[in-house]
Coordinates of C-alpha atoms and ligand atoms in Angstrom, one line a residue:
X1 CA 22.8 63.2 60.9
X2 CA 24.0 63.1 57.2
X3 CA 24.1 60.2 55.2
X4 CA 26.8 59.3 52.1
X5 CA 25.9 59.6 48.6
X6 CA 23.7 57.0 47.2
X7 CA 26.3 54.7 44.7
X8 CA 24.9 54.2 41.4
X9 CA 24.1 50.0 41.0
X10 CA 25.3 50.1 37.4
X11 CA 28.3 51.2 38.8
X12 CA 29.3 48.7 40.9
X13 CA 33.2 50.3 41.4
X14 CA 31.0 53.1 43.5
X15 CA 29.1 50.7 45.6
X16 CA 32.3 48.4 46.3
X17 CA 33.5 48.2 50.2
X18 CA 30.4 50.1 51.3
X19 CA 27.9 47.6 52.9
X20 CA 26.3 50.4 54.9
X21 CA 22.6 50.5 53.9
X22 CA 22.9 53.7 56.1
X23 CA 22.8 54.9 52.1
X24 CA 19.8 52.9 50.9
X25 CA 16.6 53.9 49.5
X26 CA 13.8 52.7 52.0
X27 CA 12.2 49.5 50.5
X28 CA 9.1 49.7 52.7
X29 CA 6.7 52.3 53.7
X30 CA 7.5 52.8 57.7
X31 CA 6.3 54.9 60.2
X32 CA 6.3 58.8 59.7
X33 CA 9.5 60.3 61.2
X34 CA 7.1 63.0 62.5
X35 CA 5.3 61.0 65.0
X36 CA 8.3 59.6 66.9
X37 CA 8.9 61.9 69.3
X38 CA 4.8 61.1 70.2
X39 CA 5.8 57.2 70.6
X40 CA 8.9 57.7 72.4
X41 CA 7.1 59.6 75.0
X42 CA 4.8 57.0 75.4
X43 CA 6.9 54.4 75.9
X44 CA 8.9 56.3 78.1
X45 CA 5.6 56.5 80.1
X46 CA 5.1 53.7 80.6
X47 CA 9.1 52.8 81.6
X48 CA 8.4 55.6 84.4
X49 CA 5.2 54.1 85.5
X50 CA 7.1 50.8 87.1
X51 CA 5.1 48.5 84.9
X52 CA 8.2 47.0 83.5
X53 CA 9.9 46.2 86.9
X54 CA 8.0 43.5 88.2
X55 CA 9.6 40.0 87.3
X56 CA 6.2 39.1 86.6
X57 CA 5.9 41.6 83.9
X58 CA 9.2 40.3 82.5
X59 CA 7.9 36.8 82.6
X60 CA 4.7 37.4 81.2
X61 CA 7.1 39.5 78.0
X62 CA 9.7 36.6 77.4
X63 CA 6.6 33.6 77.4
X64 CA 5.1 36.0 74.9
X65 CA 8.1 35.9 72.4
X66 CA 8.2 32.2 73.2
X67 CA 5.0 31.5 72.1
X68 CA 5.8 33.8 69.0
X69 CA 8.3 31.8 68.3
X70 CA 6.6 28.6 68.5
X71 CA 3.5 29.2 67.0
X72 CA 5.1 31.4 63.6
X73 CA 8.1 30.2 62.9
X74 CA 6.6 28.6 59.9
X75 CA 5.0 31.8 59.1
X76 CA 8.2 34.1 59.8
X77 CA 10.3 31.3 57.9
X78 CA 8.2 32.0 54.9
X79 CA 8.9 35.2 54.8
X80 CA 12.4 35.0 55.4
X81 CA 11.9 32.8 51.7
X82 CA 10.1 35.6 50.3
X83 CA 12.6 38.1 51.4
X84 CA 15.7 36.7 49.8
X85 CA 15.4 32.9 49.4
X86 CA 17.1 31.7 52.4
X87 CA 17.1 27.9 52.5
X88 CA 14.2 26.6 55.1
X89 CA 16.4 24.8 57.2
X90 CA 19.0 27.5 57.6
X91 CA 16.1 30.0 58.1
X92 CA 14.8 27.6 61.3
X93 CA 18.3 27.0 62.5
X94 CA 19.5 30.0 62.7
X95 CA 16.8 32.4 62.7
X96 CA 13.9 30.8 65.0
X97 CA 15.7 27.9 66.9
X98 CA 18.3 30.0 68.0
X99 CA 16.6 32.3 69.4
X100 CA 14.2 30.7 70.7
X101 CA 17.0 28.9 72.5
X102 CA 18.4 32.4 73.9
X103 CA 14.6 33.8 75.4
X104 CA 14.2 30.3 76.7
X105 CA 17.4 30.3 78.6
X106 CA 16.8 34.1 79.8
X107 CA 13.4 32.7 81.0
X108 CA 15.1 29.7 83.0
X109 CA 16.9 31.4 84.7
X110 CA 15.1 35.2 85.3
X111 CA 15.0 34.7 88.8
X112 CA 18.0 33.8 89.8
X113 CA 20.2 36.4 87.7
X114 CA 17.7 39.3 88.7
X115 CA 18.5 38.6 92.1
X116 CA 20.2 40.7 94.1
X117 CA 24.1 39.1 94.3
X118 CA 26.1 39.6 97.9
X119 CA 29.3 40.9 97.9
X120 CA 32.5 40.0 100.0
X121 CA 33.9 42.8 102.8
X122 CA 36.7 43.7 103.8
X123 CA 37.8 44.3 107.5
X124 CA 37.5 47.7 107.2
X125 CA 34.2 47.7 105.6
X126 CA 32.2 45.8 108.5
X127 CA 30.2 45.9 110.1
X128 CA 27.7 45.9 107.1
X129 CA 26.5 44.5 104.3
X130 CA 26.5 44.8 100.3
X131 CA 25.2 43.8 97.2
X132 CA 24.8 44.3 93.7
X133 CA 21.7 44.7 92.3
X134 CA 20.4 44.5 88.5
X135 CA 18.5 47.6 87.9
X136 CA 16.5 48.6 85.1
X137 CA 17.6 51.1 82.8
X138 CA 14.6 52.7 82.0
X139 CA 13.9 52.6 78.2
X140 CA 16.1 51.2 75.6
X141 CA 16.3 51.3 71.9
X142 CA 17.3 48.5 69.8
X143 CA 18.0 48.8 65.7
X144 CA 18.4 46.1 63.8
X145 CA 20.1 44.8 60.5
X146 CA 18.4 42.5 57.8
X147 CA 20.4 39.2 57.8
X148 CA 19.5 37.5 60.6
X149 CA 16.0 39.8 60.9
X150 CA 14.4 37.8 63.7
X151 CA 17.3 36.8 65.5
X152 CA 18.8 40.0 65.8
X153 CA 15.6 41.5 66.5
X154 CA 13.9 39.4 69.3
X155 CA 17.5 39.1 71.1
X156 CA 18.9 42.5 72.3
X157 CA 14.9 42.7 72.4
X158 CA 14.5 39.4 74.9
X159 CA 17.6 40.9 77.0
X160 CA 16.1 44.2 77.2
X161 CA 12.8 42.7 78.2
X162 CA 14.0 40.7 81.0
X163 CA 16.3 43.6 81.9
X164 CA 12.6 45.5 83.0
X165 CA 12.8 47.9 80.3
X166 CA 10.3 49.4 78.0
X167 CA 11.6 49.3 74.6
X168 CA 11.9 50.6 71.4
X169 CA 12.4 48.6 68.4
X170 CA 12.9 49.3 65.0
X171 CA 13.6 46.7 62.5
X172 CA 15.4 46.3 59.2
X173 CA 13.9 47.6 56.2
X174 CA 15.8 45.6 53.8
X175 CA 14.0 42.2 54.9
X176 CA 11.0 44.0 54.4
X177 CA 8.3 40.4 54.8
X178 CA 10.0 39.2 57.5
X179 CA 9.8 43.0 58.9
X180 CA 6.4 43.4 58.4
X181 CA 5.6 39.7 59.9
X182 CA 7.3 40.0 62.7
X183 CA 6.7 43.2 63.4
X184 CA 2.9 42.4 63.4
X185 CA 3.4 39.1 65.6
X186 CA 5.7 41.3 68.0
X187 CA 2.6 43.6 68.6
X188 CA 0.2 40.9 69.3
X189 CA 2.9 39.1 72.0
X190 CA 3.8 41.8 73.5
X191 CA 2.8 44.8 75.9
X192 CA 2.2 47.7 73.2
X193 CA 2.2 50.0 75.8
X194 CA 5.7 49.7 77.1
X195 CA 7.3 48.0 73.2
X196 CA 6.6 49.8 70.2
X197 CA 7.4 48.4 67.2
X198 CA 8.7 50.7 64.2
X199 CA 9.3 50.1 61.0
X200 CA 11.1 52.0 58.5
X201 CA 14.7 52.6 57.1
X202 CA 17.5 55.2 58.2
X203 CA 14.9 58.3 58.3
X204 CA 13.1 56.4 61.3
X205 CA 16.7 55.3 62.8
X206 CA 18.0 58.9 62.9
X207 CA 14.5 60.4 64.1
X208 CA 15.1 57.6 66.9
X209 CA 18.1 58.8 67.7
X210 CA 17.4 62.7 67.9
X211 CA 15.4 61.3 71.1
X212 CA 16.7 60.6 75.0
X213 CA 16.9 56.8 75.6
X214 CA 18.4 55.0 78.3
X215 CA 20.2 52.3 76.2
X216 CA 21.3 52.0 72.3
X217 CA 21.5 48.8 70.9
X218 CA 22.4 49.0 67.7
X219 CA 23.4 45.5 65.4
X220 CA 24.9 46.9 61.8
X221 CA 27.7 48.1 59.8
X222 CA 30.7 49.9 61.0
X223 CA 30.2 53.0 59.2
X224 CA 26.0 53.1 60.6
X225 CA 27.7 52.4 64.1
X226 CA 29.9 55.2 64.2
X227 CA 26.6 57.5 63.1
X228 CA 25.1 55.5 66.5
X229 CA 27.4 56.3 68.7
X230 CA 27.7 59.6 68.1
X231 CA 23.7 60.4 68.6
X232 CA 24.3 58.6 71.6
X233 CA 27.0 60.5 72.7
X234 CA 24.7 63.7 72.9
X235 CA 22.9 62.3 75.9
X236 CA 26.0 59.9 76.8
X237 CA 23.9 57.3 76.6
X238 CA 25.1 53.9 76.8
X239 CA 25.2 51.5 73.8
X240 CA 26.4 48.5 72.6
X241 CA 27.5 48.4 69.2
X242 CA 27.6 45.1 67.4
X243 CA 29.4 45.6 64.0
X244 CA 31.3 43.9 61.7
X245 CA 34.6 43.4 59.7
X246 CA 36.5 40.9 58.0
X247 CA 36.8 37.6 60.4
X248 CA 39.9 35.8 59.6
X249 CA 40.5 31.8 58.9
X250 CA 43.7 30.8 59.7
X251 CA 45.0 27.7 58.5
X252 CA 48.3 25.7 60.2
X253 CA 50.5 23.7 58.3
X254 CA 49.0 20.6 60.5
X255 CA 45.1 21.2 60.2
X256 CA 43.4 18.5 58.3
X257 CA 42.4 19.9 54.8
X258 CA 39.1 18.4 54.6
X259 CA 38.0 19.2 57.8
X260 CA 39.1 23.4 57.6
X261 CA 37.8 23.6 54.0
X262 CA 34.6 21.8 54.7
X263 CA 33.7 24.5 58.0
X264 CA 35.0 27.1 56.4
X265 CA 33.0 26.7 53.1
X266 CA 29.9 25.9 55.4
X267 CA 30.3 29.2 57.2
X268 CA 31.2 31.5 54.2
X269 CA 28.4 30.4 52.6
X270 CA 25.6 30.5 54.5
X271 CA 23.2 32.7 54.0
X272 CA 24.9 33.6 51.3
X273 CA 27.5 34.9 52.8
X274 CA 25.9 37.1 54.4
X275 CA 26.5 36.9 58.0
X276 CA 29.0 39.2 60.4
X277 CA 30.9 36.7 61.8
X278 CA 31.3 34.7 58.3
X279 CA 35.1 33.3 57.5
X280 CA 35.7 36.6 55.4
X281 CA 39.1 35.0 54.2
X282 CA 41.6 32.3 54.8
X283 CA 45.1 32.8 55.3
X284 CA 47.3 29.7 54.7
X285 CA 50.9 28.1 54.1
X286 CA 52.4 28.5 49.6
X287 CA 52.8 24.7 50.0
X288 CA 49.1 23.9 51.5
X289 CA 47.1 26.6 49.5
X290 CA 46.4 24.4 46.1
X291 CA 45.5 21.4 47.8
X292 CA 42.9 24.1 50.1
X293 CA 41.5 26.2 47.6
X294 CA 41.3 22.0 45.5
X295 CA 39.3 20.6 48.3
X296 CA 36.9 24.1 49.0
X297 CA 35.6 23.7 45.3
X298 CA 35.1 19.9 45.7
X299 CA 33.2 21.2 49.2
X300 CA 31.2 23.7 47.4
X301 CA 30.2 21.0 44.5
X302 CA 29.2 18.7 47.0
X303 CA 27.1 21.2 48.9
X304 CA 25.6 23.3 45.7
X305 CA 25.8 21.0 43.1
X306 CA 27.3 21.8 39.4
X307 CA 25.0 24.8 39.3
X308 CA 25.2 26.3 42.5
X309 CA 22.6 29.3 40.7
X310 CA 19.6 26.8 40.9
X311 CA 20.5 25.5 44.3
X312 CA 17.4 25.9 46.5
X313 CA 20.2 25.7 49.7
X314 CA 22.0 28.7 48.6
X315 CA 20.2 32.1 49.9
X316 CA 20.0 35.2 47.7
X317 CA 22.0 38.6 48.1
X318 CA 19.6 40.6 49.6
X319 CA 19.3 43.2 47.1
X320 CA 20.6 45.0 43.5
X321 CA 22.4 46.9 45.1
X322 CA 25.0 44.3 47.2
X323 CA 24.9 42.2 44.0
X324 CA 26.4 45.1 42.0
X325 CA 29.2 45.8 45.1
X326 CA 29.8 41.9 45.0
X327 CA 30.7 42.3 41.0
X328 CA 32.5 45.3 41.6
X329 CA 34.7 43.3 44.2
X330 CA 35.7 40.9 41.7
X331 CA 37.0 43.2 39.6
X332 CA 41.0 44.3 40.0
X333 CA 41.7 42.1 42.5
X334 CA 45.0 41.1 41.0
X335 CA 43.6 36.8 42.1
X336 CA 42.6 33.7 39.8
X337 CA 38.7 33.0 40.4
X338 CA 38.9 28.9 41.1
X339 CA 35.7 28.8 40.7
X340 CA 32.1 30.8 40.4
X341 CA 32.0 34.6 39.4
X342 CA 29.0 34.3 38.1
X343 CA 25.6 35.6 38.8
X344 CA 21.8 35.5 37.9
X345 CA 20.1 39.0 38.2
X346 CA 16.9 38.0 38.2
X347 CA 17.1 35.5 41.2
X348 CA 19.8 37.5 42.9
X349 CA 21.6 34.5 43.4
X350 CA 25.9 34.8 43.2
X351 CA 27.2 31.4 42.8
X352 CA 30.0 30.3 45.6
X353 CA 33.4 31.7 44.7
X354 CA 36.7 31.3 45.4
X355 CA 39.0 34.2 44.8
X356 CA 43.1 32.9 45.3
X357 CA 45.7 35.1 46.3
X358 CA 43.7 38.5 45.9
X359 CA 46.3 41.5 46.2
X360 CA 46.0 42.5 49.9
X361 CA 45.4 46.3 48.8
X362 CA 42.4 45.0 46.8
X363 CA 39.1 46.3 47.4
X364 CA 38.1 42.5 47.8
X365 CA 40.8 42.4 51.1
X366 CA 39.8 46.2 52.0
X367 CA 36.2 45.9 53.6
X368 CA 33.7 42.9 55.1
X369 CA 33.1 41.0 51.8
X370 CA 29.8 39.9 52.9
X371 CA 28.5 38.1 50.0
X372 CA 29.4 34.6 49.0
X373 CA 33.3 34.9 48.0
X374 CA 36.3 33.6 49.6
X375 CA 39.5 34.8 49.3
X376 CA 42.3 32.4 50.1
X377 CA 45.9 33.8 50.7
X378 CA 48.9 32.3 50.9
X379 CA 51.2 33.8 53.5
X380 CA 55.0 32.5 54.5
X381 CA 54.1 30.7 57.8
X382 CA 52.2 30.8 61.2
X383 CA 54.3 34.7 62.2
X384 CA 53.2 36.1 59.0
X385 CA 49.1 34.9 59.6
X386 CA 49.6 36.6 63.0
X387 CA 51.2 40.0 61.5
X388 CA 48.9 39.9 58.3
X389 CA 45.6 39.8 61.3
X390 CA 47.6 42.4 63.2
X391 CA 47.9 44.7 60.3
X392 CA 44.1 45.3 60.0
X393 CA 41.2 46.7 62.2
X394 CA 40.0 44.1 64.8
X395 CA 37.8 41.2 63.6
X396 CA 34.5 40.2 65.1
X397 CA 35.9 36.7 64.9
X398 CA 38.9 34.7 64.3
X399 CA 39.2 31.4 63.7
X400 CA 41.7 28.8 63.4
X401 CA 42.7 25.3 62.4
X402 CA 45.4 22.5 63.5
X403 CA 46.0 20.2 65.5
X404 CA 49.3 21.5 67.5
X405 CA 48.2 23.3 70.5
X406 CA 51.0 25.5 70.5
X407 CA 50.4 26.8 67.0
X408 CA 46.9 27.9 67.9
X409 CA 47.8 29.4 71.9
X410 CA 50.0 31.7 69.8
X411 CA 47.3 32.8 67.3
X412 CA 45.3 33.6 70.6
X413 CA 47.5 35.4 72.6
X414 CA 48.8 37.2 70.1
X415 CA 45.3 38.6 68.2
X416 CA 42.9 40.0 69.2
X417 CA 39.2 39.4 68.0
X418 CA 35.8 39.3 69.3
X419 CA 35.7 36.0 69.8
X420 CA 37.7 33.0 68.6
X421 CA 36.7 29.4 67.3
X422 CA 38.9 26.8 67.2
X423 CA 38.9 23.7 64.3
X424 CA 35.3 25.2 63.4
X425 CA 33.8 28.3 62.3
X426 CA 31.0 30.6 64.0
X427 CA 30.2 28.2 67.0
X428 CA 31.7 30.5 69.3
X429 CA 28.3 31.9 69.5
X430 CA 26.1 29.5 70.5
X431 CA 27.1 28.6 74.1
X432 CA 25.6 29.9 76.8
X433 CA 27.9 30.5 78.5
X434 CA 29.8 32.6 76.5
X435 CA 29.2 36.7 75.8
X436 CA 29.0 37.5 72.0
X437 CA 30.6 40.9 71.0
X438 CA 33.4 42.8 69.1
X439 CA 36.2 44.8 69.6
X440 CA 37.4 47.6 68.4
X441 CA 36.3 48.5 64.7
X442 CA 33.9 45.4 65.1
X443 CA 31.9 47.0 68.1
X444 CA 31.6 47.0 71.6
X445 CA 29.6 45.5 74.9
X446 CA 28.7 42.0 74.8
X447 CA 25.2 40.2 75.3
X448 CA 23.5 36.5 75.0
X449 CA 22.2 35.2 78.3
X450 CA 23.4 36.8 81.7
X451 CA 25.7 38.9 80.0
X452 CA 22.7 40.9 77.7
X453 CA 20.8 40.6 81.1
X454 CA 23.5 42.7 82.7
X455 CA 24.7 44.8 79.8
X456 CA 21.0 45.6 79.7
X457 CA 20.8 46.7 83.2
X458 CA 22.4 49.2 85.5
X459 CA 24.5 46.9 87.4
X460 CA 23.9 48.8 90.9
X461 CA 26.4 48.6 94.0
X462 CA 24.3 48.9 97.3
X463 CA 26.4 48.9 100.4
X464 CA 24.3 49.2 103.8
X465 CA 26.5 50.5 106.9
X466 CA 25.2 49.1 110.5
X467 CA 24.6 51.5 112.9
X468 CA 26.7 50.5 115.5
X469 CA 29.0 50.5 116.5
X470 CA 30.5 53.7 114.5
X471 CA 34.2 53.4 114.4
X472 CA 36.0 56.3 114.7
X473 CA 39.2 55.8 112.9
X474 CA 38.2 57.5 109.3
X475 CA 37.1 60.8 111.8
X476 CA 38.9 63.9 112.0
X477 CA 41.5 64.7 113.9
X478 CA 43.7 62.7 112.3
X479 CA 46.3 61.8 115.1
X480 CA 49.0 59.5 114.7
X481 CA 47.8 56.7 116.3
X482 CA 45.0 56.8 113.8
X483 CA 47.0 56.4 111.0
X484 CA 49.4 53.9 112.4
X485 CA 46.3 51.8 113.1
X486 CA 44.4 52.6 109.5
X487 CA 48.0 51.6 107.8
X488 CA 48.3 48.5 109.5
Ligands
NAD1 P1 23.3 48.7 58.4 O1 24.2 49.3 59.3 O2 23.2 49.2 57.0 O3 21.8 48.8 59.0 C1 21.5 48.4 60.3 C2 20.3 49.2 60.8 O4 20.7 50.6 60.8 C3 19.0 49.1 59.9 O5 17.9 49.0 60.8 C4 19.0 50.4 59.2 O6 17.7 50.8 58.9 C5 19.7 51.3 60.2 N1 20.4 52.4 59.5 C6 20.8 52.4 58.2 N2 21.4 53.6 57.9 C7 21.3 54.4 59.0 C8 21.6 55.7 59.3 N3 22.2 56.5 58.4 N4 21.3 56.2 60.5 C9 20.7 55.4 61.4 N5 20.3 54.2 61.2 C10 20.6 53.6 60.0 O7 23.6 47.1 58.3 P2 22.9 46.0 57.5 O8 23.1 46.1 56.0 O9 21.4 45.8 57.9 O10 23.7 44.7 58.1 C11 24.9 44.4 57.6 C12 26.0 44.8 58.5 O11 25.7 44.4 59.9 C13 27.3 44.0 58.3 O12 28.4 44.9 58.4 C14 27.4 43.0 59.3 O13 28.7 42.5 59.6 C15 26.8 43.7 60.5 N6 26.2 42.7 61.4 C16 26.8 42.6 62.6 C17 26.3 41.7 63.5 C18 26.9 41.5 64.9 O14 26.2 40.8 65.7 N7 28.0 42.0 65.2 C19 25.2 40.9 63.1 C20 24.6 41.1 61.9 C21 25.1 42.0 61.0

C-alpha cells in the first residue's frame, strides 16, 4: 500500500483537487499497527464462536448504540465543537438525530427483515419449498471519514451489528475529540469481544486491510477508495465503497429563484461545505444566472450575517491543510468571486463564496470542492445541463429545480447519479425507504435500513426438494418424449 506525496500547505496549488487524507499526517496517537493482526484474530474469534448470531445478541448491540446515543449526544456534540466548530444544532441534526433515527428503525424492525423470506416456484420446481435467508457474513470492517464522524461511524456499524457480525471499526483521525469520545462510549455500549474499536489514521487503515475480513465498508474519498478496493480484492472480499465527487444543481428556466438558491445555499454550506453529497455546483440558464448568483448572496447574508467569519452557525474547515487546498482553488479559475474569498487562519473559518462562471477546465470544476464555495455556471439551456453532467465522472447526487415535470423526467432519465433530489437538496437521504449509495467514480453498494441489513449479510438462497415423488423427466436417457414434455 503506497501513499502520495504529502502537499506542502503553504503551497496550496500542490494540495488543490486532492481531498484524500489518504496523505495526511496522523493528528492523534492510535493504536500500534503491530498489534492488529492480534485484534483481528480476536474478533474473528469471536465471529466463529456464534455469539453474534442470535437476534438477541443483535438486539442487545443496537439498544446499546441507542442508549449511546441518547445519553451522549451532548457529550459527542461537544466534541464535534471542539473538533472544528460545527454549529450545535447541525451537529444534533445531522450527526446524533439521524442516526439515532437509522439504529432505531433497524431495531423496529430486526425481526421481521432477519426472517427468513419464501420464495415463489415454478411448475417445474415443485414439489418443494424455498427461501432466502439473511446470513451473517462473519466479520466486517468498517473505516470511516471525519465529516459526519458519528454518523458515518455508528451506521455501516448499526447495519453490520444487526447483520450478526463481529466488527471492526476504525474511525477518522481527523475529528480526533469526537474520535476519541466516541470511540470510548462505543467500548462501554458495546460487546468488546466481538467490536473492537481502533483508532488511528491511514497506518492503522492499511495494517487493517493487509488482514482477511468478510466485508469492507469503507466511507471516504475516491482516490482512498480505490486503495480499498484493491486490499480487498486480494481476498475478493466484498465491499461497499461510499465516495464522493462533484453533485450537480441543475437549475430550469421555470424553478422559483428563491426557493433553488435558498436549498441550495443551505446544502452547500453546511458544515461548511463539507459534506459528500453537498450541491458542488449549479448549472443554470445566461438569462437566469445574475438574478441566481443575486438572490444566493442575499441567502447567504441572511443566514451568516455581514461577517459570515464570526458566525457561530458556520462550521470550520477541518484542518490547515483543506483551508490551503480551498485558497488554492480560488486561484486561476478564470470566474468573478460575488462574494467571500476570504478566510481567518486562526479559526479556520472560510467565509461562504460564490465563484460565477469558473472555466470548466479549472481546478475549482476539476475535483469535489468540498469546502464552502459555489460555483455557478451558466450553460445554453436544459440539453447542455444534461451533456455538461454527462461529460464528467458520475455524481453521488444530482439535484434539480422547476416546476415543469417534463424538464426534470428528462434530467432523470438521461443522468445518471447516486441518487437524485428534486426542488431540494440532500433529502434524498433521509427516507427510509430509500438505499443511499453512489455509482461509478462515487462508489458502490448501497445501505440505510433493510438495504445495509442485506448488503451486510450473505443473502442465502435455500431451496428444499420433497422427497416424493421424484420425477423422472430431468434423468438420463434422454428420450424424445422427455424433451417434448420438458419443452412444453
Ligand atoms: P479519506 O478518504 O481521506 O479518509 C477516510 C478514511 O480512510 C479515514 O478513516 C482515513 O484514516 C482512512 N485513510 C486515509 N488514507 C488512507 C490510506 N492511504 N489507506 C487506507 N485508509 C486510509 O476521506 P475524508 O477526508 O475523511 O472524507 C472526505 C471524503 O469522503 C470526501 O471525498 C467525501 O465526499 C467522502 N465522503 C463520502 C460519503 C458518502 O457517504 N458517500 C460520506 C462522507 C464523506
Amino acid at each position: 500500500m503506497t501513499s502520495t506525496q504529502e502537499p506542502t500547505t503553504d503551497d496550496p496549488g500542490a494540495a488543490a483537487g486532492d481531498i484524500a487524507s489518504g496523505t495526511h499526517p496522523s493528528t492523534h496517537d492510535g493504536v500500534d499497527p503491530a498489534t492488529i493482526p492480534g485484534i483481528v484474530a480476536g474478533v474473528r474469534q469471536a465471529a466463529d464462536s456464534g455469539r453474534t448470531r442470535p437476534l438477541q445478541w443483535r438486539r442487545r448491540q443496537l439498544d446499546g448504540l441507542i442508549t449511546m446515543l441518547r445519553r451522549s449526544g451532548d457529550e459527542l456534540v461537544e466534541a464535534l465543537a471542539r473538533d472544528f466548530a460545527k454549529p450545535r444544532l447541525e451537529a444534533h441534526y445531522t450527526d446524533i438525530r439521524f442516526t439515532l433515527d437509522e439504529v432505531r428503525l433497524l431495531r423496529r424492525n430486526l425481526e421481521r427483515w432477519t426472517r427468513p423470506r419464501r420464495a415463489k416456484l415454478r411448475l417445474l420446481d415443485q414439489p418443494g419449498k424455498a427461501w432466502v435467508v439473511p446470513e451473517p457474513l462473519g466479520m466486517s470492517l468498517v473505516i470511516a471519514p471525519w465529516n459526519y464522524p458519528v454518523q458515518l461511524t455508528v451506521s455501516p456499524l448499526a447495519a453490520s451489528l444487526a447483520a450478526g457480525n463481529a466488527v471492526v471499526v476504525k474511525p477518522s483521525e481527523l475529528a480526533p475529540e469526537t474520535t476519541a469520545v466516541l470511540a470510548r462510549l462505543l467500548r462501554e455500549h458495546l460487546d468488546s469481544e466481538a467490536v473492537a474499536v481502533l483508532e488511528g489514521g491511514p497506518e492503522v487503515s492499511t495494517a487493517l486491510l493487509e488482514e482477511d475480513f468478510d466485508h469492507i465498508f469503507f466511507t471516504g474519498s475516491t482516490t482512498v477508495g480505490r486503495i480499498v478496493a484493491q486490499a480487498a480484492a486480494r481476498n475478493l472480499t466484498p465491499t461497499i465503497l461510499e465516495l464522493g465527487g462533484k453533485s450537480p444543481a441543475i437549475v430550469t428556466d421555470d424553478a422559483d429563484l428563491d426557493l433553488a438558491a435558498k436549498r441550495i445555499t443551505w446544502g452547500r454550506f453546511l458544515n461548511a461545505g463539507q459534506t459528500c453529497i453537498a450541491p458542488d455546483y449549479v448549472l443554470v440558464s445566461p438569462h437566469r444566472r445574475d438574478q441566481l448568483v443575486e438572490r444566493i448572496v442575499d441567502v447567504i447574508r441572511t443566514h451568516y450575517g455581514t461577517n459570515p467569519l464570526s458566525s457561530p452557525d458556520l462550521a470550520a474547515v477541518v484542518n490547515e491543510r483543506h483551508l490551503a487546498r480551498l485558497r488554492g482553488l480560488l486561484t486561476d479559475h478564470g470566474g468573478v468571486i460575488a462574494t467571500g474569498g476570504n478566510h481567518d487562519a486562526v479559526t479556520r473559518r472560510f467565509a461562504p463564496t460564490v465563484v460565477v462562471d469558473p472555466t470548466p477546465d479549472s481546478a475549482l470544476m476539476a475535483d469535489e470542492i468540498f469546502g464552502p464555495i459555489l460555483p455557478v455556471l451558466s450553460v445554453e439551456d436544459l440539453d447542455a445541463a444534461i451533456r455538461f453532467v454527462n461529460d464528467r465522472p458520475k455524481p453521488l447526487a444530482l439535484y434539480v429545480f422547476g416546476e415543469d415535470e417534463t424538464g426534470i423526467d428528462r434530467v432523470v432519465a438521461r443522468t445518471s447519479s447516486g441518487g437524485v433530489c428534486v426542488n431540494h437538496v440532500m433529502f434524498q437521504v433521509a427516507p427510509p425507504e430509500l438505499p443511499f449509495g453512489g455509482v461509478g467514480n462515487s462508489g458502490w453498494g448501497r445501505y440505510h435500513g433493510r438495504a445495509g441489513l442485506e448488503a451486510l449479510s450473505n443473502m442465502k438462497p435455500v431451496y428444499k426438494r420433497a422427497v416424493k415423488p421424484d420425477i423422472s423427466l430431468i434423468y438420463p436417457p434422454y428420450t424424445r418424449l422427455k424433451e417434448r414434455l420438458l419443452s412444453m
